[in-house]
Coordinates of C-alpha atoms in Angstrom, one line a residue:
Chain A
X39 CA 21.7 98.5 13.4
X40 CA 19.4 100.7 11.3
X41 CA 19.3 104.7 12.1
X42 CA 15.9 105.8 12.0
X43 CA 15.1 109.2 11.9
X44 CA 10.9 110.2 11.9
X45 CA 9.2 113.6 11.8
X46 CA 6.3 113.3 12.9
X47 CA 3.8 116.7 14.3
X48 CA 7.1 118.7 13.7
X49 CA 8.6 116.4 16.6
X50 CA 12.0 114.9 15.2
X51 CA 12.4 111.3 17.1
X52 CA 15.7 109.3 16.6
X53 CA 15.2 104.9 17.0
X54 CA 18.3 102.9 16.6
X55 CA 16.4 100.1 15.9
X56 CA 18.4 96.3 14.8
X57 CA 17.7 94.9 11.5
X58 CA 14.7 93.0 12.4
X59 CA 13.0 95.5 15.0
X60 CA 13.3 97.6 11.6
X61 CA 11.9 95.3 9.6
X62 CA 9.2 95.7 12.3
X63 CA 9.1 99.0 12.5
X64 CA 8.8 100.0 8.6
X65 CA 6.3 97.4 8.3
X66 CA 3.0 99.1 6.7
X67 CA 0.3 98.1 9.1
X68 CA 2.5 97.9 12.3
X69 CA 3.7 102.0 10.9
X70 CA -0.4 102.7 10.6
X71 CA -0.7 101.2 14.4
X72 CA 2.0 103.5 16.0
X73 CA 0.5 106.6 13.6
X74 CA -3.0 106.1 14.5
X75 CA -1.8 106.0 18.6
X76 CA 0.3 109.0 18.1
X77 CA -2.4 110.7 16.2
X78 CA -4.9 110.5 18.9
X79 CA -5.8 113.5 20.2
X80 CA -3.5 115.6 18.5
X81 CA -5.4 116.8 15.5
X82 CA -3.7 120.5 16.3
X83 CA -0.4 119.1 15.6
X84 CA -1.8 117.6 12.5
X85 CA -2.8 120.6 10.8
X86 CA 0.3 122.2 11.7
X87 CA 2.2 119.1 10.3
X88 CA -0.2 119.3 6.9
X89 CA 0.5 123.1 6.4
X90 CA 4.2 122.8 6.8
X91 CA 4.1 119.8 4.7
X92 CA 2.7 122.4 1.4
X93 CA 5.5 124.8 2.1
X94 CA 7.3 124.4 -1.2
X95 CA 11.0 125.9 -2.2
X96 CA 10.4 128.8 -4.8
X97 CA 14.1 127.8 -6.4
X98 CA 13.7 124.1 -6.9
X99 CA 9.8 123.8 -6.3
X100 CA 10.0 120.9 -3.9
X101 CA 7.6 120.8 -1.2
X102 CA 8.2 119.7 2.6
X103 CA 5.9 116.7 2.3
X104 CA 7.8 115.5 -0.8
X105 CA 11.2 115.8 1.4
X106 CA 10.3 114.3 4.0
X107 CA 9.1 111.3 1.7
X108 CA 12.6 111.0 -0.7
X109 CA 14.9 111.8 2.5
X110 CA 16.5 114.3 -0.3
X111 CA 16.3 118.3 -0.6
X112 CA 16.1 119.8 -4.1
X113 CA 18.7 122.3 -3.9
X114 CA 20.5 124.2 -1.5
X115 CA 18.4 126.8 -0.9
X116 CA 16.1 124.5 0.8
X117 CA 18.3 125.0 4.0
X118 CA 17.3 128.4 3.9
X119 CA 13.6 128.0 2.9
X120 CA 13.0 124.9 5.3
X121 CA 15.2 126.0 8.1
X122 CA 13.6 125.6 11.3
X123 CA 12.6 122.2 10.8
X124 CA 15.7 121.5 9.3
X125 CA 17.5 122.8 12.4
X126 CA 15.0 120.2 14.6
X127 CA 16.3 117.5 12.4
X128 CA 19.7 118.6 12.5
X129 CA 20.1 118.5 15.7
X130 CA 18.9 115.1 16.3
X131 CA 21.2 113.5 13.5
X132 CA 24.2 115.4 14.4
X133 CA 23.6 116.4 17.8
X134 CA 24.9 120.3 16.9
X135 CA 24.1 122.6 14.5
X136 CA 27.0 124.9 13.5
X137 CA 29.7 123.9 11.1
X138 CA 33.2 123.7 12.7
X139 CA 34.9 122.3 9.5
X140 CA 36.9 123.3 6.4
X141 CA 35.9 126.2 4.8
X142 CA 36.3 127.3 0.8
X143 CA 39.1 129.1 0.1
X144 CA 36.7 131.6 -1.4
X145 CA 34.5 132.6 1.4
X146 CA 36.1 136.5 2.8
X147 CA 38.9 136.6 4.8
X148 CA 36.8 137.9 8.1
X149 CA 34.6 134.7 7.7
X150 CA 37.8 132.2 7.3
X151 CA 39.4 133.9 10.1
X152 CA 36.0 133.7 12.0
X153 CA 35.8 129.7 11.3
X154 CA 39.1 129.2 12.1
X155 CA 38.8 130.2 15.8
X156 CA 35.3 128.4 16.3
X157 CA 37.3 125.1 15.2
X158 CA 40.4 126.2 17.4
X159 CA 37.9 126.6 20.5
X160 CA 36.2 123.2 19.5
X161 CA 39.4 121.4 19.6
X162 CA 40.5 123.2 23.0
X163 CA 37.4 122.0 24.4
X164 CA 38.2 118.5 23.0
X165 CA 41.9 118.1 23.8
X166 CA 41.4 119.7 27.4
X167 CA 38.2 116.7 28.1
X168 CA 41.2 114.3 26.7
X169 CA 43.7 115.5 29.0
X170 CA 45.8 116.0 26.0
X171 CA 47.4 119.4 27.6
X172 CA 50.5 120.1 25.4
X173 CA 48.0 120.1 22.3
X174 CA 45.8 122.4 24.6
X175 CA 48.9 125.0 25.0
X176 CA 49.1 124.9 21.5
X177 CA 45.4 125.4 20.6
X178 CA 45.2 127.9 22.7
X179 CA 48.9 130.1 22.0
X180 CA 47.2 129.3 18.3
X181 CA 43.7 130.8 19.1
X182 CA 45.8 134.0 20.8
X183 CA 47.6 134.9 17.9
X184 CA 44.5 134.8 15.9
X185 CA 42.9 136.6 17.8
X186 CA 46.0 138.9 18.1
X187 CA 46.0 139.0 13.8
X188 CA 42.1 139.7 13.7
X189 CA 42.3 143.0 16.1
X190 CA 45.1 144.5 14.0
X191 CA 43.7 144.1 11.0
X192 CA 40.0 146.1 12.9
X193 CA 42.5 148.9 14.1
X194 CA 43.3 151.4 11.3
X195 CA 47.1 151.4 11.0
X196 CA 48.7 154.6 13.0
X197 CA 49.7 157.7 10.3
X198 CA 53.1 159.2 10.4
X199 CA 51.4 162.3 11.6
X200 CA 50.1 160.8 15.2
X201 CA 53.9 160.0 15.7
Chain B
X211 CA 42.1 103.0 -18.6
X212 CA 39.5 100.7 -20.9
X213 CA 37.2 98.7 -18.8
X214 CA 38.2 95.1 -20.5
X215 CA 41.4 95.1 -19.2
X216 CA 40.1 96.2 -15.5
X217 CA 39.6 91.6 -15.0
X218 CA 43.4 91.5 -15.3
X219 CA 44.2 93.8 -13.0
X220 CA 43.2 94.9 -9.1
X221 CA 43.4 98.8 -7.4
X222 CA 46.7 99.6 -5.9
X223 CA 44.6 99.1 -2.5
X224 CA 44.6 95.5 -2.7
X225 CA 48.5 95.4 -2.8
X226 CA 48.4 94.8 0.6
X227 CA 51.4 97.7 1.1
X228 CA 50.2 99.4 3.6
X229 CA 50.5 99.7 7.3
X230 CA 48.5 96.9 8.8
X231 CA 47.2 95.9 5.9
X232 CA 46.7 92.0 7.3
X233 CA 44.0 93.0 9.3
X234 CA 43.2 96.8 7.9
X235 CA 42.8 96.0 3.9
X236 CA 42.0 99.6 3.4
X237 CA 41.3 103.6 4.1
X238 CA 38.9 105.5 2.3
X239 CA 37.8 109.2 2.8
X240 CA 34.7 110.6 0.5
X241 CA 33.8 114.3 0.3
X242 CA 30.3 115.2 -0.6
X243 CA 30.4 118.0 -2.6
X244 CA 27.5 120.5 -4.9
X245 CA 27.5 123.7 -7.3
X246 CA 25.9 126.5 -5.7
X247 CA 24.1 127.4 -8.7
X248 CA 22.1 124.2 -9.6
X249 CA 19.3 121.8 -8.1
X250 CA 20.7 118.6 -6.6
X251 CA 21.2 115.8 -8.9
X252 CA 17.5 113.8 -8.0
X253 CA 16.0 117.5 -8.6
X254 CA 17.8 118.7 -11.9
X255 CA 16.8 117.6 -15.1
X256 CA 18.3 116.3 -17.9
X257 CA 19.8 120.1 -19.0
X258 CA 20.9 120.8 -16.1
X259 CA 22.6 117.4 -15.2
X260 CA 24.4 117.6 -18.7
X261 CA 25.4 121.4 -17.6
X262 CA 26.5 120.1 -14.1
X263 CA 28.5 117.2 -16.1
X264 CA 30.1 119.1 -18.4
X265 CA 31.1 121.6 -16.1
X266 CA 32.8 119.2 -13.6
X267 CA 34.2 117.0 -15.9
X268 CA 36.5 119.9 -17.5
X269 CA 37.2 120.1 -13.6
X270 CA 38.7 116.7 -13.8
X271 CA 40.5 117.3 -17.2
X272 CA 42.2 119.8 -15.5
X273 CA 43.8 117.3 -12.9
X274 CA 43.3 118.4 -9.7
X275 CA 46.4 118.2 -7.4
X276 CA 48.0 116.8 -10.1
X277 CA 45.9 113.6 -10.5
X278 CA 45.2 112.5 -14.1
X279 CA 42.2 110.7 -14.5
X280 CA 39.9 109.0 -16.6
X281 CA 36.6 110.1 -17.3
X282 CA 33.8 107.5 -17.9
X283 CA 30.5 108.6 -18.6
X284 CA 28.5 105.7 -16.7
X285 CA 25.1 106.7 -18.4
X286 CA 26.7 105.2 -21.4
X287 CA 27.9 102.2 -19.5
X288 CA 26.0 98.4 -20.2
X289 CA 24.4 96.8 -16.6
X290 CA 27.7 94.5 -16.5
X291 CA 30.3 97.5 -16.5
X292 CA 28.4 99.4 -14.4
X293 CA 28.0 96.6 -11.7
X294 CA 31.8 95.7 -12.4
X295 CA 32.5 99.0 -11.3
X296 CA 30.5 99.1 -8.3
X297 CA 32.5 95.6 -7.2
X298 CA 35.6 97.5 -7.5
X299 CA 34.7 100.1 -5.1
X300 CA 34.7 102.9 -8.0
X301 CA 31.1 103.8 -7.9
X302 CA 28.5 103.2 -5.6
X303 CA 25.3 101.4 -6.1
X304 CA 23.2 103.8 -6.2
X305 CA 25.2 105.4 -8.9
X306 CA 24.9 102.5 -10.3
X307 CA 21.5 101.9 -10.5
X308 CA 20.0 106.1 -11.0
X309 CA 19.2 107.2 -14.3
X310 CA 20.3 110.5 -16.1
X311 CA 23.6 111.9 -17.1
X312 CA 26.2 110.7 -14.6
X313 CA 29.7 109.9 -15.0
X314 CA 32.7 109.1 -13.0
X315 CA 36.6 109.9 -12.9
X316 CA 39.4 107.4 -12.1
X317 CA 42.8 107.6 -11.8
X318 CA 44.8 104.8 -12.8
X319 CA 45.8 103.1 -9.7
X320 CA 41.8 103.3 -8.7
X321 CA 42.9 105.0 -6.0
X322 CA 41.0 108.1 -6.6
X323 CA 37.6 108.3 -8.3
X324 CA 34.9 111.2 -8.6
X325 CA 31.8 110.8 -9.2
X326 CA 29.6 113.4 -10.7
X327 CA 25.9 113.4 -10.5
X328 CA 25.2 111.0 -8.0
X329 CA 22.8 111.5 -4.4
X330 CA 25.1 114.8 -4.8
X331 CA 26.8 116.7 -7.9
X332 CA 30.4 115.8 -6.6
X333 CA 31.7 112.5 -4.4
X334 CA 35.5 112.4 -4.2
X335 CA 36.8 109.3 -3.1
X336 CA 40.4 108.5 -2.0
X337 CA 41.5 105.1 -1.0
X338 CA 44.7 103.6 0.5
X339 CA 45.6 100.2 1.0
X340 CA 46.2 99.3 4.9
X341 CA 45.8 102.0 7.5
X342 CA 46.5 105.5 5.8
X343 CA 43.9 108.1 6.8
X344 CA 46.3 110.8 6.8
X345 CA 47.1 109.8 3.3
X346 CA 44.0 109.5 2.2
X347 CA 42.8 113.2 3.7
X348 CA 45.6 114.9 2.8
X349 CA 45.3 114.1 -1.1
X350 CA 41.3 114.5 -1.0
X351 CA 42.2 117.3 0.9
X352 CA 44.6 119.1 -2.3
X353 CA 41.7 117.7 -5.1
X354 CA 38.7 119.6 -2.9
X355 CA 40.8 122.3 -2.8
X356 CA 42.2 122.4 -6.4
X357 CA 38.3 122.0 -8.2
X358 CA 37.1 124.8 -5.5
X359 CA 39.4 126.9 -6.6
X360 CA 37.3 127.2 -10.0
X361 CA 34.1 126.6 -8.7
X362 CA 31.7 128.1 -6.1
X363 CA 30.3 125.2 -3.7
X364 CA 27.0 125.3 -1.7
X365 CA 27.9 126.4 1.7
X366 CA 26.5 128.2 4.3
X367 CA 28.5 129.8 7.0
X368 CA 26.4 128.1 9.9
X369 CA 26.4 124.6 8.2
X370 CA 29.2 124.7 5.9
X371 CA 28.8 122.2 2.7
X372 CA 25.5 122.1 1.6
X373 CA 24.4 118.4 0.8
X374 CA 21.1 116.8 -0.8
X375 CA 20.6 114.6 2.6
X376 CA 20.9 116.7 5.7
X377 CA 22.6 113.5 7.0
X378 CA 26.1 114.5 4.8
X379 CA 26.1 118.4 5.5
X380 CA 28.2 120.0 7.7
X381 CA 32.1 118.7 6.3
X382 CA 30.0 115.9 3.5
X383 CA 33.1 114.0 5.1
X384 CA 32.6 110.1 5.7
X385 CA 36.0 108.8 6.8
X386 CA 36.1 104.7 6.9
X387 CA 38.4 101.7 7.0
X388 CA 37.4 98.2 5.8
X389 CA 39.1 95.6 8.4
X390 CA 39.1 91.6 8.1
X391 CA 38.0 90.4 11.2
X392 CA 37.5 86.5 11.1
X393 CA 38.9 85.8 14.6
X394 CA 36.1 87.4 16.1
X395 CA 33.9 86.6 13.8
X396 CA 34.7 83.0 14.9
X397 CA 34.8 83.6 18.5
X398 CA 31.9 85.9 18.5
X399 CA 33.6 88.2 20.3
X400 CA 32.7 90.8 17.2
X401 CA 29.8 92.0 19.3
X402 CA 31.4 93.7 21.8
X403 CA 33.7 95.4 19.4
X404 CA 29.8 96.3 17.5
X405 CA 28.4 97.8 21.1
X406 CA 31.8 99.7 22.0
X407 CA 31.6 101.6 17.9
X408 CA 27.8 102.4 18.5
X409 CA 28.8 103.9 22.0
X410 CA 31.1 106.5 20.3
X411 CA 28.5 106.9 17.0
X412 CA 30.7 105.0 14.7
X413 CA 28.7 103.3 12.1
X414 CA 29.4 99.2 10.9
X415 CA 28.7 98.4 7.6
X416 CA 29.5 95.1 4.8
X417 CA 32.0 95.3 2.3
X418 CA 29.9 97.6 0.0
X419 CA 29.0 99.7 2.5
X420 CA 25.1 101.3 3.3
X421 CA 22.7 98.2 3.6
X422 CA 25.2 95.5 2.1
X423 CA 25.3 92.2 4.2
X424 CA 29.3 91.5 5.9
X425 CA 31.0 88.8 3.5
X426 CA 33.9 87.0 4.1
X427 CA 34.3 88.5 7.7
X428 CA 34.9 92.2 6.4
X429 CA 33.6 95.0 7.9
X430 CA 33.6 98.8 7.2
X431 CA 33.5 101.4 10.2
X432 CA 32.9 105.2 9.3
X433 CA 31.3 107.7 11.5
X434 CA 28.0 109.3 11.5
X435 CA 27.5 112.1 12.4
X436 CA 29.0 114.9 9.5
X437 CA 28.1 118.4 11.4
X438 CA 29.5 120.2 14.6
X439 CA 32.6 118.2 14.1
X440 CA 36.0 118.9 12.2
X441 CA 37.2 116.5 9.4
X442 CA 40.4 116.4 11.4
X443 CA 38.2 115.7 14.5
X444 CA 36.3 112.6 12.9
X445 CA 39.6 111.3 11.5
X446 CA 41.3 111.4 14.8
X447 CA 38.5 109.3 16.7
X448 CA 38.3 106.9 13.8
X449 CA 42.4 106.5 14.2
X450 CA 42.1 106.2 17.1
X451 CA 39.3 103.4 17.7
X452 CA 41.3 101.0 15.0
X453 CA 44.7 100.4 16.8
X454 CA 42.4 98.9 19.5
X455 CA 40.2 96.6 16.8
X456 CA 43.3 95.4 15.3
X457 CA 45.6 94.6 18.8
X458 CA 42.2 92.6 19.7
X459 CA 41.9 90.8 16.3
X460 CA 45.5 89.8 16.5
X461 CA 45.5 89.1 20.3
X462 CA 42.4 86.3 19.2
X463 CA 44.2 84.7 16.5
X464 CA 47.3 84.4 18.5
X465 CA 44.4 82.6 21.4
X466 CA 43.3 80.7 18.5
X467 CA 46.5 79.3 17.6
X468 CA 47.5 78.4 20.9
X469 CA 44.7 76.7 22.1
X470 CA 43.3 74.9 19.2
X471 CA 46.1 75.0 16.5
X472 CA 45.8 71.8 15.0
X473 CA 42.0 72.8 14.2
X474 CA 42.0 76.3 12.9
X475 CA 45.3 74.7 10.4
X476 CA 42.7 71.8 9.6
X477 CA 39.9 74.5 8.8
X478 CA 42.3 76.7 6.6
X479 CA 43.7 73.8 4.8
X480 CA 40.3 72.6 3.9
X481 CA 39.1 75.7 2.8
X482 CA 42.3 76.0 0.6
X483 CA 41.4 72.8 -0.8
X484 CA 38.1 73.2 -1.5
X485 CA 39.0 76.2 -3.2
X486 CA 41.7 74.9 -5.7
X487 CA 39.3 71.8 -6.5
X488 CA 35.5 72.9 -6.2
X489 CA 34.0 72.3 -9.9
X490 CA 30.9 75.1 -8.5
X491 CA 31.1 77.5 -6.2
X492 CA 28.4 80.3 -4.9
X493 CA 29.9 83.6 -4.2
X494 CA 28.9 83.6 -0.3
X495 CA 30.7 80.3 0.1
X496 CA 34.0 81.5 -1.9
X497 CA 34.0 84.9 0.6
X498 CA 33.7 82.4 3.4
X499 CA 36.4 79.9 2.6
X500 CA 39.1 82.9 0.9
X501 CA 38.5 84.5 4.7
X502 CA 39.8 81.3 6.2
X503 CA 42.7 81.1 3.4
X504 CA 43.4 84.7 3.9
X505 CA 43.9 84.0 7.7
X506 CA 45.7 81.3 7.3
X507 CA 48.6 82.3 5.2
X508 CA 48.8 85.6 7.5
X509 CA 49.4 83.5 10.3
X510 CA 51.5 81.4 8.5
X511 CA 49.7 78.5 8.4
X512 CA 49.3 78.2 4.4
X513 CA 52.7 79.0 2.5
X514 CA 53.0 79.4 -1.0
X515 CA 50.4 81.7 -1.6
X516 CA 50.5 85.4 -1.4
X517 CA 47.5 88.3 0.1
X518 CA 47.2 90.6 -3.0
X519 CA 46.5 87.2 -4.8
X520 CA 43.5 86.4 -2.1
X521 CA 42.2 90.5 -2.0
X522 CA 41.9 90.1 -5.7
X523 CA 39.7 87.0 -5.9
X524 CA 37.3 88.5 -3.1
X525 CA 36.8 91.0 -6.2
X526 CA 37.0 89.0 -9.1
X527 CA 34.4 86.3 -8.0
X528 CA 31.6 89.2 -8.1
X529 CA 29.6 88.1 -10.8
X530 CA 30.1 91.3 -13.0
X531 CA 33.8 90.3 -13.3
X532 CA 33.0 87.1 -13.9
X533 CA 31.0 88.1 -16.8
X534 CA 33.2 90.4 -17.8
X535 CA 36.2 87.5 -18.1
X536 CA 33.6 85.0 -19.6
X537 CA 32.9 88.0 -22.1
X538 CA 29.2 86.7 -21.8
X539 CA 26.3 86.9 -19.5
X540 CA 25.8 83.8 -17.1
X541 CA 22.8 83.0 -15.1
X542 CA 24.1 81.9 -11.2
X543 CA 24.4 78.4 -12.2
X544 CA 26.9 79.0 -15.2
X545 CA 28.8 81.8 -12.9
X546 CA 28.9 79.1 -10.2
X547 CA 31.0 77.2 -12.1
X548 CA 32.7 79.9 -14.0
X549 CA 33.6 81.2 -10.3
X550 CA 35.2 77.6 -9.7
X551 CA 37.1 77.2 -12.8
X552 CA 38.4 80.6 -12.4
X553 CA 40.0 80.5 -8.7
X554 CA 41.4 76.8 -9.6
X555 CA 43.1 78.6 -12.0
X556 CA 44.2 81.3 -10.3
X557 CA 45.4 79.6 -7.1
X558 CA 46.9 76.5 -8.9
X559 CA 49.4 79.0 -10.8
X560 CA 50.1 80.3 -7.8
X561 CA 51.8 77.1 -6.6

């Protein structure tokens, strides 16, 4: 089974196509058939395609056209420079767009706390749709005290003097 | 480590020690990782590689989590070792086959090895023999966290590590188990496991992973999908999916040996005899018969011979290894016979 994603007039399409249908598929003339039906009558979305493909990343100097040719960015500021269509493909590939994952060590202590709840929520969400209650309890007595931690630390600490 | 004596050895993930390790003959987890402050690999040049090399291989000198390992600089590395390499699960192809300065750390057990300068600057890989995932992530888990420590990685707060394919961003996390299936291979039921994985986006690959062809009845499952997901998340379903693979193998052997015993002892027997005799031998046939050998002495059908013994020759009939034993280069009809020669001698001292 082969995973195919195309861009094509800024529209991201998945196929999941077996090894022969590929074969198929990625074949030069039957690729020129399928281009030359979707291109008809959409010479708008062409010339939008062409002038996002000469956008070009000012840190690496890769353009869109030469991504979406290699299947590679040049560096990571190309998720910054190329975002929107990046979100489009994204999307498609992962089928969500925010990180819910480990974070460095490094990043502040407002973002870590920040990721850690997204994740708790995620897995809430996950063990609830599994019926997997006790770990839910957990999650969620988990999510509370974070949340508990995170609105002390946003309270300034009460002075001898209030008292 | 020194790459001659790699022939006379296997990775501690052949032993055949872990859990399920007839059926599950090993666990890997990869991270992708990359320095903020460079280009990825395909887009750096030769400066910057070096830069990016030098920089992460005083990473591994430092042994992260506590694991020593040897550093290898594969751009220095002849066709043969680097192939030999690839065999043995250390490297991929593609690191393999790219140009520029690229290198790779291994620990001693092959167990752990990081590659530097590959699709991104940084691919840790932990393996376990048998079913160990836990094992597996929490070690890969202490070595991301131990090179971090000195080093600032891509990431962005929305999509967290920052990978040169936007199909690895998110955790760069691709969690997989390599399983010998040959009872469903032979009762075709394999396809319905195939259709249930794609269902819950779990991806089926060959031995050597991306693109490689299934030998010898092996197959390696890892998900897809990288983003929106927790590394603990994508473990879990993978852990989960594999109890059910393996109670199905092992329910179709056990059909197998009840209803047509005599012929699946005939079939293992003659593949064990074919391979202690065969004068030439392609590679595709010896996968084939060592699957049918490696059944049969789990089901107890071939005594005398032991599993790590039978993992090892699936590795050491690639032709780099053969090579690398003949100490010369052999077209395919010279490692054909050098393959033969070689697993007559190594089962016949078994017995």
């Amino acid at each position: 089974m082969l995973h195919i994603t195309e861009l094509r007039h800024g529209e991201v399409q998945a196929l999941h196509l077996c090894e022969s249908c590929a074969q198929d598929y990625l074949n030069p003339s039957q690729a020129a058939k399928s281009a030359s039906t979707a291109d008809s009558g959409a010479a708008g979305d062409a010339s939008e395609l062409e002038e996002l493909d000469q956008k070009v990343c000012p840190n690496c100097g890769i353009s869109f056209k030469e991504f979406r040719a290699q299947g590679r960015l040049g560096c990571p500021h190309d998720y910054v420079v190329f975002a929107d269509e990046l979100m489009k493909l994204l999307e498609n590939i992962h089928g969500e767009t925010t990180h819910v994952g480990k974070v460095p060590k490094r990043s502040p202590q407002a973002s870590q706390l920040q990721f850690q709840l997204i994740k708790l929520r995620n897995e809430l969400r996950s063990s609830v749709e599994e019926e997997r209650y006790e770990d839910a309890a957990r999650i969620r007595d988990s999510i509370r005290e974070l949340e508990e931690s995170r609105s002390r630390s946003d309270t300034p600490a009460a002075t001898s003097e209030s008292e | 480590m020194d790459l001659e004596s790699l022939t006379r050895t296997s990775g501690e993930w052949l032993k055949a020690t872990g859990p399920d390790s007839d059926i599950v003959m090993s666990s890997r987890i990869r991270l992708a990782r990359n320095l903020a402050q460079f280009s990825f690999p395909s887009r750096a040049d030769e400066v910057a590689r070096r830069e990016i090399e030098e920089l992460l291989r005083s990473q591994i000198a430092k042994k992260p989590a506590g694991r020593e390992l040897t550093y290898i600089s594969v751009s220095a590395l002849s066709q043969i070792d680097r192939q030999m390499l690839v065999e043995r699960q250390l490297i991929s192809r593609e690191h393999s086959e790219n140009q520029g300065q690229r290198g790779v750390g291994i620990s001693d057990e092959e167990n752990v090895s990081i590659m530097v300068n590959e699709e991104d600057h940084l691919r840790i890989q932990v393996l376990r023999s048998g079913f160990a995932l836990e094992d597996c992530w929490k070690e890969i888990d202490a070595i991301d966290d131990a090179i971090e420590a000195d080093r600032t990685y891509a990431f962005s707060d929305r999509l967290g590590y920052l990978t040169s394919c936007p199909t690895n961003c998110g955790t760069g996390i691709r969690v997989s188990v390599l399983l010998h299936l040959p009872a469903l291979v032979h009762t075709k039921e394999i396809q319905k496991v195939f259709q249930a994985l794609q269902k819950i986006n779990l991806a089926v690959r060959g031995l050597y992973g991306e693109g490689s062809q299934a030998m010898g009845d092996f197959y390696q499952i890892s998900n897809q999908v990288t983003l929106g997901k927790s590394e603990e998340y994508l473990i879990r379903t993978i852990q989960d999916v594999v109890p059910n693979i393996v109670a199905y193998e092992r329910r179709t052997r056990q059909a197998l040996v009840s209803e047509s015993r005599r012929e699946l002892h005939d079939q293992v027997s003659r593949a064990f005899g074919i391979l202690k005799t065969a004068r030439t031998i392609s590679s595709e046939e010896t996968m084939d018969l060592l699957s049918s050998v490696r059944l049969g002495i789990n089901l107890g059908l071939i005594e005398g011979l032991e599993i790590p013994t039978i993992n090892e020759l699936f590795i050491h009939t690639q032709p780099a290894h053969l090579q690398k034993i003949r100490h010369e280069k052999l077209e395919t009809v010279d490692r054909n016979v050098a393959r033969a020669d070689y697993i007559r001698q190594r089962l016949n001292e078994q017995n």
